[in-house]
DNA sequence: CAGTATCCAAGCGGATACTG
DNA sequence: CAGTATCCGCTTGGATACTG
């Protein structure tokens, strides 16, 4: 899987950030994990009706490999999982909340 | 051109923000326009060596149609253009600077 | 419940050549 | 200089079916 979308030209830290959160649904996932602290797989799905199960799975996997989120598996029947932010992931909170703020204002303008 | 990537589920303003800035190079363009106030086409190209002329053109066009940037054309020979943020575009500054900040810290961790 | 595997279509995006 | 037009390969991502 190609993870070198941006070559991160020196002098542009924004590209480094994009490297981590620019996946189609990543910042939305992080947003929901900020709000709810932890979420199960199907719970996330309901919060993001336009994201397919396949895509959700892929995005979660990349976020995990970038150490932004953690996954806890409870070996029960039926199986149960829980996704939550890591310490690194939590440092994205101010950024994601800025996205929320801007989106709110933008929606006010356009309704 | 399909602009309805996200259906902007109610309750998730982050999706609205993504609708505007999630293009592959958009936040990088905005970042440079924040820093330099105005930029010419080739100037932006040099700042973003990994973005092709074609992509740069497309992203600028979308940002303009979303009223995030403006374009001034000087009818000289050779032709000269200048891109700058609109008032709406400037409201993205806190968000983009958060991206810069996070990228900076992330780069420090990983070098 | 929480995923993975396979298949396949659409469109993203690079390379190249051309224009005002 | 500042783009646009055309071609085309490759990835993205949906649909569907299957698994522990």
PDB file of N, CA and C (backbone and C1' of nucleotides) in Angstrom, chain C:
ATOM      1  P    DC C   1     -24.562  -6.601  15.214  1.00  0.00           P
ATOM      2  O5'  DC C   1     -23.354  -7.415  15.883  1.00  0.00           O
ATOM      3  C5'  DC C   1     -22.940  -7.062  17.195  1.00  0.00           C
ATOM      4  C4'  DC C   1     -21.459  -7.309  17.276  1.00  0.00           C
ATOM      5  C3'  DC C   1     -20.613  -6.308  16.485  1.00  0.00           C
ATOM      6  O3'  DC C   1     -19.497  -5.957  17.289  1.00  0.00           O
ATOM      7  C1'  DC C   1     -20.169  -8.511  15.714  1.00  0.00           C
ATOM      8  P    DA C   2     -18.614  -4.658  16.958  1.00  0.00           P
ATOM      9  O5'  DA C   2     -17.498  -5.238  15.992  1.00  0.00           O
ATOM     10  C5'  DA C   2     -16.574  -6.173  16.502  1.00  0.00           C
ATOM     11  C4'  DA C   2     -15.720  -6.701  15.383  1.00  0.00           C
ATOM     12  C3'  DA C   2     -15.164  -5.624  14.434  1.00  0.00           C
ATOM     13  O3'  DA C   2     -13.797  -5.888  14.191  1.00  0.00           O
ATOM     14  C1'  DA C   2     -16.199  -7.300  13.204  1.00  0.00           C
ATOM     15  P    DG C   3     -12.891  -4.669  13.639  1.00  0.00           P
ATOM     16  O5'  DG C   3     -13.440  -4.403  12.161  1.00  0.00           O
ATOM     17  C5'  DG C   3     -12.633  -4.722  11.069  1.00  0.00           C
ATOM     18  C4'  DG C   3     -12.746  -6.210  10.737  1.00  0.00           C
ATOM     19  C3'  DG C   3     -12.114  -6.576   9.407  1.00  0.00           C
ATOM     20  O3'  DG C   3     -10.754  -6.835   9.587  1.00  0.00           O
ATOM     21  C1'  DG C   3     -14.156  -7.786   9.858  1.00  0.00           C
ATOM     22  P    DT C   4      -9.800  -6.608   8.361  1.00  0.00           P
ATOM     23  O5'  DT C   4     -10.053  -7.871   7.419  1.00  0.00           O
ATOM     24  C5'  DT C   4      -9.693  -9.178   7.871  1.00  0.00           C
ATOM     25  C4'  DT C   4      -9.957 -10.157   6.738  1.00  0.00           C
ATOM     26  C3'  DT C   4      -9.204  -9.843   5.450  1.00  0.00           C
ATOM     27  O3'  DT C   4      -8.696 -11.080   4.947  1.00  0.00           O
ATOM     28  C1'  DT C   4     -11.520  -9.950   5.012  1.00  0.00           C
ATOM     29  P    DA C   5      -7.807 -11.093   3.614  1.00  0.00           P
ATOM     30  O5'  DA C   5      -8.845 -11.499   2.478  1.00  0.00           O
ATOM     31  C5'  DA C   5      -9.669 -12.657   2.622  1.00  0.00           C
ATOM     32  C4'  DA C   5     -10.209 -13.069   1.253  1.00  0.00           C
ATOM     33  C3'  DA C   5      -9.308 -12.695   0.070  1.00  0.00           C
ATOM     34  O3'  DA C   5      -9.405 -13.731  -0.906  1.00  0.00           O
ATOM     35  C1'  DA C   5     -11.388 -11.520  -0.094  1.00  0.00           C
ATOM     36  P    DT C   6      -8.458 -13.702  -2.200  1.00  0.00           P
ATOM     37  O5'  DT C   6      -9.469 -13.264  -3.349  1.00  0.00           O
ATOM     38  C5'  DT C   6     -10.796 -13.828  -3.338  1.00  0.00           C
ATOM     39  C4'  DT C   6     -11.674 -13.117  -4.333  1.00  0.00           C
ATOM     40  C3'  DT C   6     -10.968 -12.585  -5.587  1.00  0.00           C
ATOM     41  O3'  DT C   6     -11.611 -13.129  -6.728  1.00  0.00           O
ATOM     42  C1'  DT C   6     -12.378 -10.939  -4.679  1.00  0.00           C
ATOM     43  P    DC C   7     -11.017 -12.878  -8.200  1.00  0.00           P
ATOM     44  O5'  DC C   7     -12.093 -11.846  -8.763  1.00  0.00           O
ATOM     45  C5'  DC C   7     -13.488 -12.078  -8.508  1.00  0.00           C
ATOM     46  C4'  DC C   7     -14.284 -10.870  -8.955  1.00  0.00           C
ATOM     47  C3'  DC C   7     -13.780 -10.248 -10.265  1.00  0.00           C
ATOM     48  O3'  DC C   7     -14.873 -10.061 -11.156  1.00  0.00           O
ATOM     49  C1'  DC C   7     -13.982  -8.587  -8.583  1.00  0.00           C
ATOM     50  P    DC C   8     -14.585  -9.725 -12.695  1.00  0.00           P
ATOM     51  O5'  DC C   8     -14.942  -8.181 -12.776  1.00  0.00           O
ATOM     52  C5'  DC C   8     -16.147  -7.696 -12.186  1.00  0.00           C
ATOM     53  C4'  DC C   8     -16.079  -6.181 -12.069  1.00  0.00           C
ATOM     54  C3'  DC C   8     -15.500  -5.483 -13.305  1.00  0.00           C
ATOM     55  O3'  DC C   8     -16.382  -4.447 -13.669  1.00  0.00           O
ATOM     56  C1'  DC C   8     -14.468  -4.683 -11.340  1.00  0.00           C
ATOM     57  P    DA C   9     -16.444  -3.958 -15.166  1.00  0.00           P
ATOM     58  O5'  DA C   9     -16.966  -2.472 -14.971  1.00  0.00           O
ATOM     59  C5'  DA C   9     -17.960  -2.218 -13.972  1.00  0.00           C
ATOM     60  C4'  DA C   9     -17.823  -0.801 -13.474  1.00  0.00           C
ATOM     61  C3'  DA C   9     -17.538   0.223 -14.555  1.00  0.00           C
ATOM     62  O3'  DA C   9     -18.466   1.285 -14.388  1.00  0.00           O
ATOM     63  C1'  DA C   9     -15.796   0.251 -12.874  1.00  0.00           C
ATOM     64  P    DA C  10     -18.399   2.603 -15.192  1.00  0.00           P
ATOM     65  O5'  DA C  10     -17.605   3.570 -14.198  1.00  0.00           O
ATOM     66  C5'  DA C  10     -18.093   3.770 -12.879  1.00  0.00           C
ATOM     67  C4'  DA C  10     -17.210   4.788 -12.178  1.00  0.00           C
ATOM     68  C3'  DA C  10     -16.978   6.072 -12.969  1.00  0.00           C
ATOM     69  O3'  DA C  10     -17.072   7.161 -12.061  1.00  0.00           O
ATOM     70  C1'  DA C  10     -14.896   5.024 -12.487  1.00  0.00           C
ATOM     71  P    DG C  11     -16.992   8.650 -12.553  1.00  0.00           P
ATOM     72  O5'  DG C  11     -15.536   9.083 -12.091  1.00  0.00           O
ATOM     73  C5'  DG C  11     -15.161   8.909 -10.727  1.00  0.00           C
ATOM     74  C4'  DG C  11     -13.673   9.171 -10.593  1.00  0.00           C
ATOM     75  C3'  DG C  11     -13.191  10.436 -11.325  1.00  0.00           C
ATOM     76  O3'  DG C  11     -12.085  10.967 -10.626  1.00  0.00           O
ATOM     77  C1'  DG C  11     -11.999   8.636 -12.101  1.00  0.00           C
ATOM     78  P    DC C  12     -12.133  12.240  -9.720  1.00  0.00           P
ATOM     79  O5'  DC C  12     -10.720  12.191  -8.987  1.00  0.00           O
ATOM     80  C5'  DC C  12     -10.375  11.024  -8.260  1.00  0.00           C
ATOM     81  C4'  DC C  12      -8.910  10.692  -8.455  1.00  0.00           C
ATOM     82  C3'  DC C  12      -7.989  11.900  -8.564  1.00  0.00           C
ATOM     83  O3'  DC C  12      -6.910  11.648  -7.676  1.00  0.00           O
ATOM     84  C1'  DC C  12      -7.604  10.454 -10.392  1.00  0.00           C
ATOM     85  P    DG C  13      -5.912  12.800  -7.252  1.00  0.00           P
ATOM     86  O5'  DG C  13      -4.759  12.688  -8.335  1.00  0.00           O
ATOM     87  C5'  DG C  13      -4.036  11.467  -8.458  1.00  0.00           C
ATOM     88  C4'  DG C  13      -3.219  11.473  -9.732  1.00  0.00           C
ATOM     89  C3'  DG C  13      -2.487  12.791 -10.048  1.00  0.00           C
ATOM     90  O3'  DG C  13      -1.160  12.482 -10.378  1.00  0.00           O
ATOM     91  C1'  DG C  13      -3.625  12.038 -11.921  1.00  0.00           C
ATOM     92  P    DG C  14       0.005  13.605 -10.295  1.00  0.00           P
ATOM     93  O5'  DG C  14       1.119  13.052 -11.288  1.00  0.00           O
ATOM     94  C5'  DG C  14       1.529  11.688 -11.237  1.00  0.00           C
ATOM     95  C4'  DG C  14       1.943  11.216 -12.621  1.00  0.00           C
ATOM     96  C3'  DG C  14       2.897  12.162 -13.354  1.00  0.00           C
ATOM     97  O3'  DG C  14       3.998  11.421 -13.885  1.00  0.00           O
ATOM     98  C1'  DG C  14       0.971  11.737 -14.701  1.00  0.00           C
ATOM     99  P    DA C  15       5.229  12.212 -14.520  1.00  0.00           P
ATOM    100  O5'  DA C  15       4.938  12.114 -16.090  1.00  0.00           O
ATOM    101  C5'  DA C  15       4.478  10.892 -16.660  1.00  0.00           C
ATOM    102  C4'  DA C  15       4.461  11.005 -18.176  1.00  0.00           C
ATOM    103  C3'  DA C  15       5.445  12.029 -18.759  1.00  0.00           C
ATOM    104  O3'  DA C  15       6.008  11.502 -19.964  1.00  0.00           O
ATOM    105  C1'  DA C  15       3.224  12.641 -19.340  1.00  0.00           C
ATOM    106  P    DT C  16       7.168  12.320 -20.692  1.00  0.00           P
ATOM    107  O5'  DT C  16       6.379  12.998 -21.906  1.00  0.00           O
ATOM    108  C5'  DT C  16       5.403  12.244 -22.625  1.00  0.00           C
ATOM    109  C4'  DT C  16       4.576  13.180 -23.487  1.00  0.00           C
ATOM    110  C3'  DT C  16       5.356  14.348 -24.118  1.00  0.00           C
ATOM    111  O3'  DT C  16       5.369  14.185 -25.534  1.00  0.00           O
ATOM    112  C1'  DT C  16       3.252  15.046 -23.255  1.00  0.00           C
ATOM    113  P    DA C  17       6.173  15.264 -26.469  1.00  0.00           P
ATOM    114  O5'  DA C  17       4.971  16.113 -27.068  1.00  0.00           O
ATOM    115  C5'  DA C  17       3.755  15.453 -27.463  1.00  0.00           C
ATOM    116  C4'  DA C  17       2.684  16.490 -27.742  1.00  0.00           C
ATOM    117  C3'  DA C  17       3.212  17.724 -28.494  1.00  0.00           C
ATOM    118  O3'  DA C  17       2.311  18.064 -29.548  1.00  0.00           O
ATOM    119  C1'  DA C  17       2.086  18.390 -26.537  1.00  0.00           C
ATOM    120  P    DC C  18       2.716  19.239 -30.603  1.00  0.00           P
ATOM    121  O5'  DC C  18       1.687  20.395 -30.226  1.00  0.00           O
ATOM    122  C5'  DC C  18       0.287  20.114 -30.260  1.00  0.00           C
ATOM    123  C4'  DC C  18      -0.467  21.191 -29.501  1.00  0.00           C
ATOM    124  C3'  DC C  18      -0.236  22.615 -30.023  1.00  0.00           C
ATOM    125  O3'  DC C  18      -1.456  23.132 -30.530  1.00  0.00           O
ATOM    126  C1'  DC C  18      -0.131  22.515 -27.640  1.00  0.00           C
ATOM    127  P    DT C  19      -1.504  24.669 -31.075  1.00  0.00           P
ATOM    128  O5'  DT C  19      -1.974  25.516 -29.804  1.00  0.00           O
ATOM    129  C5'  DT C  19      -3.359  25.625 -29.476  1.00  0.00           C
ATOM    130  C4'  DT C  19      -3.525  26.768 -28.484  1.00  0.00           C
ATOM    131  C3'  DT C  19      -3.237  28.161 -29.060  1.00  0.00           C
ATOM    132  O3'  DT C  19      -4.276  29.038 -28.664  1.00  0.00           O
ATOM    133  C1'  DT C  19      -2.004  27.826 -27.090  1.00  0.00           C
ATOM    134  P    DG C  20      -4.732  30.226 -29.658  1.00  0.00           P
ATOM    135  O5'  DG C  20      -4.879  31.458 -28.666  1.00  0.00           O
ATOM    136  C5'  DG C  20      -5.508  31.318 -27.404  1.00  0.00           C
ATOM    137  C4'  DG C  20      -4.989  32.406 -26.473  1.00  0.00           C
ATOM    138  C3'  DG C  20      -4.691  33.730 -27.175  1.00  0.00           C
ATOM    139  O3'  DG C  20      -5.049  34.803 -26.305  1.00  0.00           O
ATOM    140  C1'  DG C  20      -2.750  32.936 -26.088  1.00  0.00           C
TER     141       DG C  20
END
